[in-house]
Tab-separated table of C-alpha atoms in Angstrom:
chain	number	residue	atom	x	y	z
A	1	MET	CA	171.731	20.934	106.624
A	2	VAL	CA	169.243	18.575	104.990
A	3	ILE	CA	167.049	21.383	103.635
A	4	ASP	CA	169.898	22.886	101.584
A	5	GLN	CA	170.943	19.504	100.163
A	6	LEU	CA	167.466	18.252	99.304
A	7	CYS	CA	166.535	20.279	96.226
A	8	PRO	CA	169.796	19.782	94.286
A	9	ALA	CA	169.554	16.029	94.909
A	10	VAL	CA	165.919	15.821	93.764
A	11	MET	CA	166.582	17.925	90.655
A	12	ARG	CA	168.982	15.225	89.411
A	13	LEU	CA	166.151	12.659	89.289
A	14	PRO	CA	164.399	11.673	86.016
A	15	ARG	CA	161.949	14.276	84.676
A	16	ALA	CA	162.344	16.435	87.818
A	17	GLN	CA	162.879	19.467	85.581
A	18	GLY	CA	160.418	18.481	82.864
A	19	ARG	CA	158.050	21.454	83.334
A	20	GLU	CA	154.412	20.656	82.535
A	21	TYR	CA	155.318	17.129	81.447
A	22	GLY	CA	157.698	16.598	84.344
A	23	GLN	CA	157.593	14.527	87.487
A	24	GLU	CA	156.826	15.824	90.939
A	25	TYR	CA	158.709	14.108	93.766
A	26	CYS	CA	157.551	13.866	97.370
A	27	GLY	CA	158.973	12.744	100.651
A	28	ALA	CA	159.206	13.370	104.341
A	29	ILE	CA	161.649	15.120	106.627
A	30	TYR	CA	162.056	13.295	109.892
A	31	SER	CA	164.093	12.992	113.062
A	32	LEU	CA	165.400	10.053	115.028
A	33	GLY	CA	165.247	12.156	118.197
A	34	ASN	CA	168.948	13.012	118.237
A	35	GLY	CA	168.657	16.612	116.978
A	36	ALA	CA	169.577	15.731	113.385
A	37	TYR	CA	167.091	15.803	110.517
A	38	HIS	CA	166.881	13.402	107.598
A	39	ALA	CA	164.957	13.296	104.334
A	40	SER	CA	163.263	10.171	103.062
A	41	ILE	CA	164.113	8.919	99.607
A	42	PRO	CA	162.162	11.009	97.074
A	43	SER	CA	159.247	9.109	95.653
A	44	THR	CA	156.983	9.780	92.732
A	45	LEU	CA	153.907	8.411	94.550
A	46	GLY	CA	151.748	10.130	91.986
A	47	PRO	CA	151.037	10.296	88.243
A	48	LEU	CA	154.138	10.045	86.075
A	49	LEU	CA	153.183	12.175	83.094
A	50	LYS	CA	150.121	14.010	81.892
A	51	ALA	CA	148.781	13.980	78.357
A	52	ILE	CA	148.108	17.710	78.504
A	53	PRO	CA	150.149	20.494	80.125
A	54	GLU	CA	149.068	21.481	83.606
A	55	ARG	CA	150.637	23.588	86.340
A	56	GLN	CA	149.377	21.483	89.233
A	57	LYS	CA	150.835	18.104	89.985
A	58	ARG	CA	149.473	15.565	92.425
A	59	CYS	CA	151.978	13.777	94.593
A	60	LYS	CA	151.145	12.117	97.893
A	61	PRO	CA	153.929	12.268	100.495
A	62	PRO	CA	154.409	9.297	102.827
A	63	ARG	CA	152.732	9.389	106.231
A	64	TYR	CA	155.577	7.558	107.973
A	65	VAL	CA	159.209	6.600	107.388
A	66	ASP	CA	160.872	3.331	108.344
A	67	ASP	CA	164.541	3.822	109.250
A	68	PRO	CA	166.571	0.897	110.633
A	69	ARG	CA	168.570	3.325	112.813
A	70	GLY	CA	165.628	3.908	115.154
A	71	ARG	CA	162.162	5.289	115.801
A	72	THR	CA	161.273	8.089	113.399
A	73	VAL	CA	159.161	11.180	113.932
A	74	VAL	CA	157.970	12.802	110.697
A	75	LEU	CA	158.039	16.571	111.028
A	76	ALA	CA	157.396	17.745	107.483
A	77	ASP	CA	156.481	16.690	104.001
A	78	TYR	CA	158.291	17.999	100.953
A	79	HIS	CA	157.502	18.104	97.280
A	80	SER	CA	159.118	19.419	94.143
A	81	HIS	CA	157.592	21.259	91.228
A	82	PRO	CA	159.095	20.387	87.819
A	83	TRP	CA	159.095	24.000	86.568
A	84	ALA	CA	160.906	27.199	87.580
A	85	ASP	CA	159.580	30.229	89.452
A	86	SER	CA	156.953	28.219	91.288
A	87	ARG	CA	155.526	29.593	94.486
A	88	MET	CA	153.642	27.465	96.983
A	89	SER	CA	150.226	27.149	95.373
A	90	PRO	CA	146.920	27.992	97.080
A	91	GLU	CA	146.117	24.270	96.960
A	92	ASP	CA	149.390	23.506	98.785
A	93	ARG	CA	148.419	26.002	101.499
A	94	LEU	CA	144.905	24.697	102.166
A	95	GLU	CA	144.410	23.771	105.811
A	96	ALA	CA	142.775	20.468	104.849
A	97	ARG	CA	145.944	19.384	103.023
A	98	GLN	CA	148.306	19.821	105.973
A	99	ARG	CA	149.434	16.476	107.392
A	100	PHE	CA	152.462	17.651	109.358
A	101	SER	CA	153.585	20.762	111.206
A	102	ILE	CA	155.707	21.919	108.252
A	103	ARG	CA	155.398	21.717	104.464
A	104	ILE	CA	158.388	22.279	102.157
A	105	GLN	CA	158.112	22.976	98.428
A	106	PHE	CA	160.808	23.768	95.870
A	107	ASP	CA	161.133	24.290	92.131
A	108	THR	CA	163.781	23.674	89.467
A	109	LYS	CA	165.704	26.823	90.471
A	110	CYS	CA	165.809	25.413	94.029
A	111	ARG	CA	163.631	28.189	95.312
A	112	VAL	CA	162.647	26.596	98.619
A	113	MET	CA	159.510	27.612	100.505
A	114	LYS	CA	158.326	26.506	103.946
A	115	LEU	CA	154.787	26.650	105.270
A	116	VAL	CA	154.162	26.444	109.004
A	117	PRO	CA	150.345	26.168	109.033
A	118	TYR	CA	149.637	25.986	112.789
A	119	VAL	CA	146.595	23.819	112.057
A	120	GLY	CA	144.046	23.914	114.869
A	121	GLU	CA	145.636	26.981	116.447
A	122	MET	CA	144.364	30.550	116.443
A	123	ARG	CA	147.725	32.045	115.496
A	124	PRO	CA	148.489	32.828	111.854
A	125	GLY	CA	150.215	30.354	109.580
A	126	GLU	CA	153.600	31.466	108.271
A	127	LEU	CA	155.155	31.219	104.806
A	128	TYR	CA	158.932	31.450	104.439
A	129	GLU	CA	161.420	31.451	101.583
A	130	ARG	CA	164.958	30.104	101.923
A	131	ARG	CA	167.525	32.852	101.290
A	132	ASP	CA	171.262	32.480	101.895
A	133	GLN	CA	170.715	29.426	104.125
A	134	ARG	CA	168.201	31.316	106.292
A	135	TRP	CA	164.414	31.485	106.388
A	136	ALA	CA	162.824	34.832	105.441
A	137	LEU	CA	159.159	35.366	106.379
A	138	ILE	CA	157.291	36.367	103.210
A	139	GLY	CA	153.649	35.924	104.198
A	140	ILE	CA	151.114	34.958	106.809
A	141	ILE	CA	147.814	33.129	106.681
A	142	LYS	CA	145.379	34.802	109.028
A	143	PRO	CA	143.341	32.384	111.158
A	144	GLU	CA	140.160	33.268	109.269
A	145	HIS	CA	141.901	32.435	105.958
A	146	LYS	CA	143.498	29.096	106.896
A	147	ALA	CA	140.756	26.963	105.348
A	148	ASP	CA	141.343	28.675	101.993
A	149	GLY	CA	145.127	29.128	102.319
A	150	ILE	CA	144.963	32.845	101.513
A	151	ILE	CA	148.315	34.581	102.028
A	152	THR	CA	148.855	38.119	103.240
A	153	GLU	CA	152.297	39.185	102.039
A	154	VAL	CA	154.754	40.546	104.576
A	155	SER	CA	156.957	43.460	103.518
A	156	GLU	CA	160.653	43.105	104.152
């Protein structure tokens, strides 16, 4: 499955594990309409290095993917964080930042998180963490909190 192969591949890229002075990589997850999912080539599309340490990187994922095999439909964006133990930040959860129906984020330990924001819908957004090749619901974003990306944790 593309989601379980993505993080290890990105973590082998230059500066991907460089912590505050590292490089964030972004891309898109897309389909060709045949039931299989693909990931675009990771791109830096953002600042390479910062002169001072900071815990927030700024990478802009592509809005479309060109694949010679056929017409693509982008379903999600993904981005890496170059430090360990990184949760999806409040900025990553903001409703105004959602371009696709799913957002994927992972860190140097390959802790993978998935946000399903349900932008424009009255149902809550959902935040998942990848555990043993399955998605575990860890939080919701109530409709009244979508603009601010405020999470309500879900007990297991």
